[in-house]
Amino acid sequence: MGAVVALDRLLETRRVWRGRQQSEPVAEQPTGHAALDALLPAGGWQLAALNEILLGQPGSGELQLLWPLLARLTQAGERVVLVGAPAIPFAPAWQAAGVVLAQVTLLQVRGAERLWAAEQCLRSGSCGAVLCWPEQADDRALRRLQVAADNGQTLAFVLRDRRAADNPSPAALRLLQERQPRQWRVLKCRGGVAPARPVCISL
Amino acid sequence: MRWLCILFPQLALDAVLRSRDDPTVPLALLSGPPQRRVLQAVNESARAQGLRSGQSLTQARTLLEYFDTVEHDPAQIEHWQQFLASWAYGFSGHVSLDFPRTLLLEVASSLRLFGPWPELEQRLRAELQALGFQHRLVLAPNPLAARVLTNVADGLAVDEQALQTELQRLPVARSGLPGELVESLQRMGLRRLQQVLELPRDGLAKRFPPQLLAHLDQLQGHHPLALSCYQPPDRFRQRIEFNFDVESTTSLLFPLRRLIGDLATFLAGRDCGVQRFVLLLEHRRQPASELPVGLLGAERDPERLFELARGRLERIELAAPVQALTLLAEDLPRFVPAAAELFSNRPQQSQSWLQVCERLRSRLGDKVVQPLAAVDEHRPERSWLAQERGDAAARPPGPRPGWLLAEPELLNDLFPRVLAGPERIESGWWDGEDVRRDYYLIETRDGRRAWAFHAAGRPGPLWVHGWFA
């Protein structure tokens, strides 16, 4: 005895049992938006799982949401695949956001092939993140993506129209963009109760 | 020196059989002039029905009403011997094709790499079985002895002492001597080689032409036998001809798998990979359709090559029924196996990105997988390219949207809120695609931000060129 041990450190090393389970996993892939990270139980995106983003037409702020992650992944040498992006990723803007373009691959496919291509990329485990804009996605298709993300230990994103928000989804995390005012609401998150408070991320 | 002899007792027949999907159908190879067709070789089920090689076609037809026939082609034997040599080249640096239907391999050094003889033998047999060739193997201290012993034995491995006993037991008729010598020896009552070897040398030299003694010396290893060395070719070309019209790509898959298996065997023997190959689908009275299969990197795994080729084959429509399928590979770069990280935290079954790319390209087309690069250029439509390497572009002077529309769209909003602009972009007068536009950052009614322009200096309807997202 006699040694002074900081309480924080004891708790951090988890040598003290605190009665209530509070195993907050370290956020390995924070979203890059502090307010949003604070709300999410994983402290960021769900790893090796499907993250669903529900929003309006392209141009509603999805890139602001994702760019910090994509920049971090590509700078670390991970590959990012965009399957069926709604428009051309404008290279100068992506570069200005910190994304290393050499690590970005576009897959210009249509229809059901998008889901297939995304699944192949996810399953291979050779990508850091796979972003998919499916034309049609039912529960079954999303479940396949979820399983593929789990198998390949890859971050998966599916970006869909916000009208799909009412349907159930197997995604581990669901983020809905609300129209007025423009803010993000967590609909579902694995490992915790979905917080009621929305988050605003400015353009 | 240890020499391995591989004899292919029915090379021509095996070569035909392996390209057929049902080898149990009675089959005969035909040769001879049209007036007198003769069965050259018959397969197992035809033999069971009473067909023998040497019978005339008419006689065979009376014995068995229906059997398949294929024209016997001596050039094919040459081709397949070359193919097998390229396979054997993977096991030994010295492969000889000097004897017909036979491969002679110097394996003393190969044994060190491929394990002791029983292991090597098992492996050779397994591979030949998979390739579909019947064979006999003998290992002996010198090439001629190995060749002669395959006449009477299979799976024999002899060293110097055992060779002597084996040679003594050998019948004169099977000792590889020319016919007239065998005949005169037999007339002298000499049936076994032992009896010949026991005769005094000077007597033999006096009574027989010098080739008898030379043959005996080479058999016992007293004199070396000069053998030519096989040099593998620089390209691979193989053709499978169908005896019926193939009308669907699905039925082409079986011969395709064969061709690719052979290609992989060839590549393994040469220790190289394939980067590009062409499938030629030959039609009747039409030029052959070409189906190029290009890969991003050198590859030689047959399963992967087959899957990629299959993906491409299944996507095309056959212009006409196919009569023959040819695989032609000329671009054979060095093959460097992909190195996996020892301490990788990726899951076990993971594939490399290159492999995923190949799979996507083979199913969806070459143009689907696109890289992205920035170009130092003011015109928005030219400041990005689908290529690997771009410029380290300078930061753009104004706000730039994350999404760029391929075709500008007319803004469907009468009174947009202008947040910034105009920013004039005027460039390209030198290459004929002059651009003079005033760009604005605007906010539409639904709260989205767009990058829109009108012609420079002439305010009018705005065209949306991109969305800030």
Tab-separated table of N, CA and C in Angstrom, chain B residues 85-201:
chain	number	residue	atom	x	y	z
B	85	ALA	N	5.745	-33.011	-72.600
B	85	ALA	CA	7.110	-32.599	-72.296
B	85	ALA	C	7.094	-31.305	-71.499
B	86	SER	N	6.183	-30.387	-71.869
B	86	SER	CA	6.128	-29.117	-71.126
B	86	SER	C	5.659	-29.371	-69.700
B	87	TRP	N	4.817	-30.395	-69.534
B	87	TRP	CA	4.414	-30.752	-68.176
B	87	TRP	C	5.608	-31.329	-67.408
B	88	ALA	N	6.337	-32.242	-68.070
B	88	ALA	CA	7.449	-32.916	-67.397
B	88	ALA	C	8.583	-31.938	-67.102
B	89	TYR	N	8.638	-30.866	-67.865
B	89	TYR	CA	9.684	-29.870	-67.664
B	89	TYR	C	9.606	-29.271	-66.265
B	90	GLY	N	8.424	-29.366	-65.647
B	90	GLY	CA	8.279	-28.895	-64.275
B	90	GLY	C	8.978	-29.796	-63.281
B	91	PHE	N	9.366	-30.988	-63.701
B	91	PHE	CA	9.987	-31.932	-62.771
B	91	PHE	C	11.473	-32.111	-63.020
B	92	SER	N	11.892	-31.835	-64.226
B	92	SER	CA	13.290	-32.059	-64.548
B	92	SER	C	13.724	-31.067	-65.623
B	93	GLY	N	14.987	-30.662	-65.513
B	93	GLY	CA	15.503	-29.722	-66.503
B	93	GLY	C	15.913	-30.415	-67.789
B	94	HIS	N	16.052	-31.749	-67.729
B	94	HIS	CA	16.476	-32.473	-68.922
B	94	HIS	C	15.372	-33.456	-69.321
B	95	VAL	N	14.586	-33.026	-70.281
B	95	VAL	CA	13.500	-33.865	-70.778
B	95	VAL	C	13.827	-34.167	-72.231
B	96	SER	N	13.718	-35.443	-72.603
B	96	SER	CA	14.038	-35.790	-73.978
B	96	SER	C	12.835	-36.428	-74.665
B	97	LEU	N	12.672	-36.069	-75.937
B	97	LEU	CA	11.562	-36.590	-76.731
B	97	LEU	C	12.090	-37.495	-77.837
B	98	ASP	N	13.293	-38.061	-77.660
B	98	ASP	CA	13.924	-38.771	-78.762
B	98	ASP	C	13.194	-40.045	-79.155
B	99	PHE	N	12.527	-40.685	-78.199
B	99	PHE	CA	11.783	-41.896	-78.534
B	99	PHE	C	10.323	-41.544	-78.743
B	100	PRO	N	9.663	-42.215	-79.689
B	100	PRO	CA	8.258	-41.887	-79.927
B	100	PRO	C	7.384	-42.281	-78.739
B	101	ARG	N	6.359	-41.514	-78.483
B	101	ARG	CA	5.365	-41.743	-77.421
B	101	ARG	C	6.014	-41.903	-76.052
B	102	THR	N	7.164	-41.310	-75.870
B	102	THR	CA	7.931	-41.552	-74.655
B	102	THR	C	8.564	-40.249	-74.177
B	103	LEU	N	8.613	-40.101	-72.866
B	103	LEU	CA	9.382	-39.009	-72.283
B	103	LEU	C	10.511	-39.615	-71.471
B	104	LEU	N	11.704	-39.073	-71.629
B	104	LEU	CA	12.821	-39.499	-70.795
B	104	LEU	C	13.250	-38.309	-69.952
B	105	LEU	N	13.274	-38.513	-68.647
B	105	LEU	CA	13.603	-37.428	-67.729
B	105	LEU	C	14.808	-37.822	-66.894
B	106	GLU	N	15.727	-36.897	-66.748
B	106	GLU	CA	16.847	-37.124	-65.836
B	106	GLU	C	16.378	-36.656	-64.463
B	107	VAL	N	16.258	-37.566	-63.498
B	107	VAL	CA	15.607	-37.195	-62.239
B	107	VAL	C	16.515	-37.278	-61.017
B	108	ALA	N	17.822	-37.505	-61.208
B	108	ALA	CA	18.695	-37.626	-60.024
B	108	ALA	C	18.580	-36.380	-59.156
B	109	SER	N	18.580	-35.211	-59.805
B	109	SER	CA	18.495	-33.984	-59.012
B	109	SER	C	17.057	-33.690	-58.601
B	110	SER	N	16.088	-34.147	-59.394
B	110	SER	CA	14.690	-33.881	-59.041
B	110	SER	C	14.296	-34.604	-57.767
B	111	LEU	N	14.933	-35.768	-57.526
B	111	LEU	CA	14.549	-36.550	-56.354
B	111	LEU	C	14.806	-35.772	-55.075
B	112	ARG	N	15.819	-34.933	-55.100
B	112	ARG	CA	16.130	-34.155	-53.910
B	112	ARG	C	15.001	-33.159	-53.615
B	113	LEU	N	14.388	-32.638	-54.680
B	113	LEU	CA	13.341	-31.632	-54.499
B	113	LEU	C	11.979	-32.270	-54.267
B	114	PHE	N	11.678	-33.336	-55.006
B	114	PHE	CA	10.325	-33.879	-54.960
B	114	PHE	C	10.213	-35.093	-54.053
B	115	GLY	N	11.205	-35.270	-53.201
B	115	GLY	CA	11.111	-36.350	-52.238
B	115	GLY	C	11.656	-37.638	-52.804
B	116	PRO	N	11.688	-38.701	-51.992
B	116	PRO	CA	12.191	-39.992	-52.471
B	116	PRO	C	11.305	-40.528	-53.598
B	117	TRP	N	11.816	-41.556	-54.280
B	117	TRP	CA	11.165	-42.045	-55.494
B	117	TRP	C	9.689	-42.405	-55.301
B	118	PRO	N	9.306	-43.152	-54.228
B	118	PRO	CA	7.884	-43.504	-54.137
B	118	PRO	C	6.984	-42.269	-54.141
B	119	GLU	N	7.455	-41.200	-53.479
B	119	GLU	CA	6.644	-39.980	-53.435
B	119	GLU	C	6.541	-39.346	-54.809
B	120	LEU	N	7.705	-39.262	-55.480
B	120	LEU	CA	7.704	-38.664	-56.812
B	120	LEU	C	6.837	-39.482	-57.767
B	121	GLU	N	6.956	-40.808	-57.640
B	121	GLU	CA	6.183	-41.668	-58.526
B	121	GLU	C	4.693	-41.440	-58.317
B	122	GLN	N	4.302	-41.376	-57.042
B	122	GLN	CA	2.902	-41.183	-56.734
B	122	GLN	C	2.400	-39.864	-57.316
B	123	ARG	N	3.227	-38.863	-57.183
B	123	ARG	CA	2.825	-37.554	-57.663
B	123	ARG	C	2.699	-37.530	-59.191
B	124	LEU	N	3.697	-38.132	-59.852
B	124	LEU	CA	3.644	-38.166	-61.314
B	124	LEU	C	2.406	-38.905	-61.785
B	125	ARG	N	2.141	-40.040	-61.135
B	125	ARG	CA	0.988	-40.839	-61.559
B	125	ARG	C	-0.306	-40.076	-61.336
B	126	ALA	N	-0.391	-39.401	-60.173
B	126	ALA	CA	-1.620	-38.658	-59.877
B	126	ALA	C	-1.835	-37.560	-60.922
B	127	GLU	N	-0.754	-36.869	-61.291
B	127	GLU	CA	-0.912	-35.771	-62.243
B	127	GLU	C	-1.259	-36.287	-63.629
B	128	LEU	N	-0.623	-37.399	-64.026
B	128	LEU	CA	-0.932	-37.957	-65.343
B	128	LEU	C	-2.361	-38.481	-65.383
B	129	GLN	N	-2.787	-39.043	-64.265
B	129	GLN	CA	-4.163	-39.519	-64.166
B	129	GLN	C	-5.119	-38.346	-64.370
B	130	ALA	N	-4.811	-37.236	-63.675
B	130	ALA	CA	-5.679	-36.064	-63.787
B	130	ALA	C	-5.659	-35.512	-65.205
B	131	LEU	N	-4.511	-35.580	-65.849
B	131	LEU	CA	-4.444	-35.096	-67.223
B	131	LEU	C	-5.136	-36.056	-68.179
B	132	GLY	N	-5.324	-37.287	-67.744
B	132	GLY	CA	-6.057	-38.245	-68.567
B	132	GLY	C	-5.178	-39.046	-69.511
B	133	PHE	N	-3.946	-39.385	-69.103
B	133	PHE	CA	-3.075	-40.170	-69.975
B	133	PHE	C	-2.665	-41.461	-69.275
B	134	GLN	N	-2.883	-42.582	-69.953
B	134	GLN	CA	-2.379	-43.846	-69.434
B	134	GLN	C	-0.870	-43.867	-69.626
B	135	HIS	N	-0.174	-44.524	-68.702
B	135	HIS	CA	1.273	-44.396	-68.730
B	135	HIS	C	1.921	-45.585	-68.054
B	136	ARG	N	3.182	-45.781	-68.348
B	136	ARG	CA	4.012	-46.761	-67.641
B	136	ARG	C	5.304	-46.053	-67.254
B	137	LEU	N	5.764	-46.308	-66.013
B	137	LEU	CA	6.955	-45.618	-65.503
B	137	LEU	C	8.036	-46.632	-65.161
B	138	VAL	N	9.264	-46.298	-65.521
B	138	VAL	CA	10.395	-47.101	-65.044
B	138	VAL	C	11.554	-46.166	-64.735
B	139	LEU	N	12.198	-46.425	-63.605
B	139	LEU	CA	13.360	-45.646	-63.219
B	139	LEU	C	14.587	-46.546	-63.339
B	140	ALA	N	15.612	-46.081	-64.077
B	140	ALA	CA	16.797	-46.924	-64.294
B	140	ALA	C	18.025	-46.026	-64.349
B	141	PRO	N	19.229	-46.626	-64.228
B	141	PRO	CA	20.439	-45.793	-64.206
B	141	PRO	C	20.774	-45.176	-65.560
B	142	ASN	N	20.281	-45.747	-66.653
B	142	ASN	CA	20.584	-45.089	-67.920
B	142	ASN	C	19.344	-45.032	-68.800
B	143	PRO	N	19.300	-44.076	-69.707
B	143	PRO	CA	18.049	-43.809	-70.435
B	143	PRO	C	17.571	-44.992	-71.275
B	144	LEU	N	18.500	-45.687	-71.955
B	144	LEU	CA	18.061	-46.762	-72.839
B	144	LEU	C	17.469	-47.920	-72.035
B	145	ALA	N	18.109	-48.227	-70.895
B	145	ALA	CA	17.584	-49.297	-70.057
B	145	ALA	C	16.185	-48.932	-69.576
B	146	ALA	N	16.004	-47.674	-69.180
B	146	ALA	CA	14.694	-47.245	-68.709
B	146	ALA	C	13.661	-47.432	-69.817
B	147	ARG	N	14.041	-47.042	-71.037
B	147	ARG	CA	13.099	-47.148	-72.151
B	147	ARG	C	12.755	-48.612	-72.439
B	148	VAL	N	13.785	-49.475	-72.436
B	148	VAL	CA	13.560	-50.870	-72.799
B	148	VAL	C	12.759	-51.587	-71.714
B	149	LEU	N	13.029	-51.242	-70.446
B	149	LEU	CA	12.315	-51.926	-69.367
B	149	LEU	C	10.836	-51.538	-69.322
B	150	THR	N	10.483	-50.352	-69.840
B	150	THR	CA	9.049	-50.022	-69.873
B	150	THR	C	8.307	-50.971	-70.802
B	151	ASN	N	9.012	-51.637	-71.700
B	151	ASN	CA	8.345	-52.605	-72.564
B	151	ASN	C	7.740	-53.748	-71.766
B	152	VAL	N	8.414	-54.098	-70.656
B	152	VAL	CA	7.981	-55.292	-69.934
B	152	VAL	C	7.485	-54.987	-68.524
B	153	ALA	N	7.717	-53.783	-68.011
B	153	ALA	CA	7.383	-53.541	-66.612
B	153	ALA	C	6.737	-52.179	-66.447
B	154	ASP	N	6.099	-51.987	-65.298
B	154	ASP	CA	5.536	-50.690	-64.945
B	154	ASP	C	5.805	-50.472	-63.462
B	155	GLY	N	6.263	-49.282	-63.115
B	155	GLY	CA	6.509	-48.986	-61.714
B	155	GLY	C	7.798	-49.590	-61.191
B	156	LEU	N	8.678	-49.978	-62.086
B	156	LEU	CA	9.938	-50.593	-61.679
B	156	LEU	C	10.968	-49.502	-61.397
B	157	ALA	N	11.733	-49.659	-60.321
B	157	ALA	CA	12.833	-48.740	-60.052
B	157	ALA	C	14.062	-49.590	-59.773
B	158	VAL	N	15.073	-49.502	-60.626
B	158	VAL	CA	16.245	-50.373	-60.468
B	158	VAL	C	17.503	-49.542	-60.312
B	159	ASP	N	18.456	-50.058	-59.516
B	159	ASP	CA	19.776	-49.440	-59.443
B	159	ASP	C	20.750	-50.281	-60.265
B	160	GLU	N	22.052	-50.017	-60.131
B	160	GLU	CA	23.039	-50.661	-61.006
B	160	GLU	C	22.989	-52.190	-60.928
B	161	GLN	N	22.945	-52.756	-59.675
B	161	GLN	CA	22.975	-54.212	-59.561
B	161	GLN	C	21.689	-54.825	-60.108
B	162	ALA	N	20.571	-54.252	-59.646
B	162	ALA	CA	19.291	-54.814	-60.068
B	162	ALA	C	19.133	-54.722	-61.576
B	163	LEU	N	19.770	-53.711	-62.174
B	163	LEU	CA	19.648	-53.542	-63.620
B	163	LEU	C	20.175	-54.774	-64.351
B	164	GLN	N	21.317	-55.283	-63.850
B	164	GLN	CA	21.907	-56.440	-64.517
B	164	GLN	C	20.945	-57.625	-64.525
B	165	THR	N	20.328	-57.924	-63.354
B	165	THR	CA	19.406	-59.059	-63.317
B	165	THR	C	18.196	-58.800	-64.202
B	166	GLU	N	17.707	-57.560	-64.159
B	166	GLU	CA	16.530	-57.259	-64.979
B	166	GLU	C	16.846	-57.425	-66.454
B	167	LEU	N	18.058	-56.973	-66.852
B	167	LEU	CA	18.428	-57.058	-68.261
B	167	LEU	C	18.587	-58.509	-68.693
B	168	GLN	N	19.143	-59.314	-67.774
B	168	GLN	CA	19.357	-60.719	-68.130
B	168	GLN	C	18.030	-61.437	-68.349
B	169	ARG	N	17.014	-61.034	-67.598
B	169	ARG	CA	15.707	-61.692	-67.729
B	169	ARG	C	14.957	-61.238	-68.974
B	170	LEU	N	15.418	-60.131	-69.563
B	170	LEU	CA	14.656	-59.507	-70.646
B	170	LEU	C	14.620	-60.404	-71.883
B	171	PRO	N	13.437	-60.639	-72.476
B	171	PRO	CA	13.384	-61.394	-73.728
B	171	PRO	C	14.048	-60.587	-74.839
B	172	VAL	N	14.727	-61.294	-75.732
B	172	VAL	CA	15.408	-60.616	-76.833
B	172	VAL	C	14.418	-59.821	-77.674
B	173	ALA	N	13.205	-60.401	-77.822
B	173	ALA	CA	12.203	-59.759	-78.683
B	173	ALA	C	11.804	-58.391	-78.156
B	174	ARG	N	11.929	-58.138	-76.820
B	174	ARG	CA	11.489	-56.874	-76.256
B	174	ARG	C	12.660	-55.978	-75.901
B	175	SER	N	13.845	-56.284	-76.418
B	175	SER	CA	15.025	-55.564	-75.947
B	175	SER	C	15.312	-54.306	-76.749
B	176	GLY	N	14.420	-53.925	-77.635
B	176	GLY	CA	14.609	-52.671	-78.358
B	176	GLY	C	15.567	-52.783	-79.522
B	177	LEU	N	15.973	-54.013	-79.888
B	177	LEU	CA	16.860	-54.190	-81.041
B	177	LEU	C	16.032	-54.160	-82.321
B	178	PRO	N	16.641	-53.778	-83.444
B	178	PRO	CA	15.904	-53.779	-84.700
B	178	PRO	C	15.416	-55.186	-85.053
B	179	GLY	N	14.342	-55.255	-85.802
B	179	GLY	CA	13.650	-56.507	-86.098
B	179	GLY	C	14.543	-57.599	-86.667
B	180	GLU	N	15.396	-57.256	-87.647
B	180	GLU	CA	16.180	-58.309	-88.313
B	180	GLU	C	17.217	-58.906	-87.354
B	181	LEU	N	17.757	-58.061	-86.453
B	181	LEU	CA	18.716	-58.576	-85.467
B	181	LEU	C	18.029	-59.531	-84.516
B	182	VAL	N	16.826	-59.129	-84.052
B	182	VAL	CA	16.066	-59.986	-83.141
B	182	VAL	C	15.825	-61.325	-83.798
B	183	GLU	N	15.445	-61.274	-85.093
B	183	GLU	CA	15.130	-62.516	-85.798
B	183	GLU	C	16.347	-63.435	-85.872
B	184	SER	N	17.497	-62.866	-86.242
B	184	SER	CA	18.662	-63.745	-86.381
B	184	SER	C	19.119	-64.263	-85.026
B	185	LEU	N	18.976	-63.464	-83.965
B	185	LEU	CA	19.337	-63.955	-82.636
B	185	LEU	C	18.427	-65.106	-82.234
B	186	GLN	N	17.130	-64.955	-82.529
B	186	GLN	CA	16.191	-66.003	-82.135
B	186	GLN	C	16.446	-67.278	-82.924
B	187	ARG	N	16.831	-67.119	-84.204
B	187	ARG	CA	17.135	-68.315	-85.002
B	187	ARG	C	18.329	-69.071	-84.426
B	188	MET	N	19.201	-68.303	-83.726
B	188	MET	CA	20.346	-68.966	-83.105
B	188	MET	C	19.943	-69.592	-81.777
B	189	GLY	N	18.659	-69.496	-81.407
B	189	GLY	CA	18.198	-70.103	-80.166
B	189	GLY	C	18.394	-69.223	-78.954
B	190	LEU	N	18.674	-67.942	-79.189
B	190	LEU	CA	18.878	-67.031	-78.061
B	190	LEU	C	17.547	-66.342	-77.761
B	191	ARG	N	16.913	-66.685	-76.624
B	191	ARG	CA	15.599	-66.132	-76.274
B	191	ARG	C	15.724	-64.992	-75.277
B	192	ARG	N	16.681	-65.151	-74.339
B	192	ARG	CA	16.817	-64.144	-73.284
B	192	ARG	C	18.079	-63.343	-73.523
B	193	LEU	N	18.092	-62.128	-73.032
B	193	LEU	CA	19.242	-61.261	-73.231
B	193	LEU	C	20.480	-61.821	-72.522
B	194	GLN	N	20.208	-62.555	-71.412
B	194	GLN	CA	21.332	-63.149	-70.672
B	194	GLN	C	22.201	-64.009	-71.590
B	195	GLN	N	21.520	-64.810	-72.439
B	195	GLN	CA	22.260	-65.692	-73.339
B	195	GLN	C	23.124	-64.890	-74.292
B	196	VAL	N	22.616	-63.753	-74.736
B	196	VAL	CA	23.387	-62.914	-75.659
B	196	VAL	C	24.583	-62.314	-74.935
B	197	LEU	N	24.340	-61.855	-73.691
B	197	LEU	CA	25.408	-61.186	-72.952
B	197	LEU	C	26.534	-62.150	-72.589
B	198	GLU	N	26.180	-63.427	-72.457
B	198	GLU	CA	27.207	-64.398	-72.070
B	198	GLU	C	28.122	-64.783	-73.232
B	199	LEU	N	27.690	-64.509	-74.447
B	199	LEU	CA	28.521	-64.838	-75.609
B	199	LEU	C	29.769	-63.972	-75.627
B	200	PRO	N	30.879	-64.515	-76.153
B	200	PRO	CA	32.110	-63.706	-76.230
B	200	PRO	C	31.914	-62.500	-77.146
B	201	ARG	N	32.474	-61.362	-76.727
B	201	ARG	CA	32.297	-60.097	-77.428
B	201	ARG	C	32.839	-60.133	-78.856
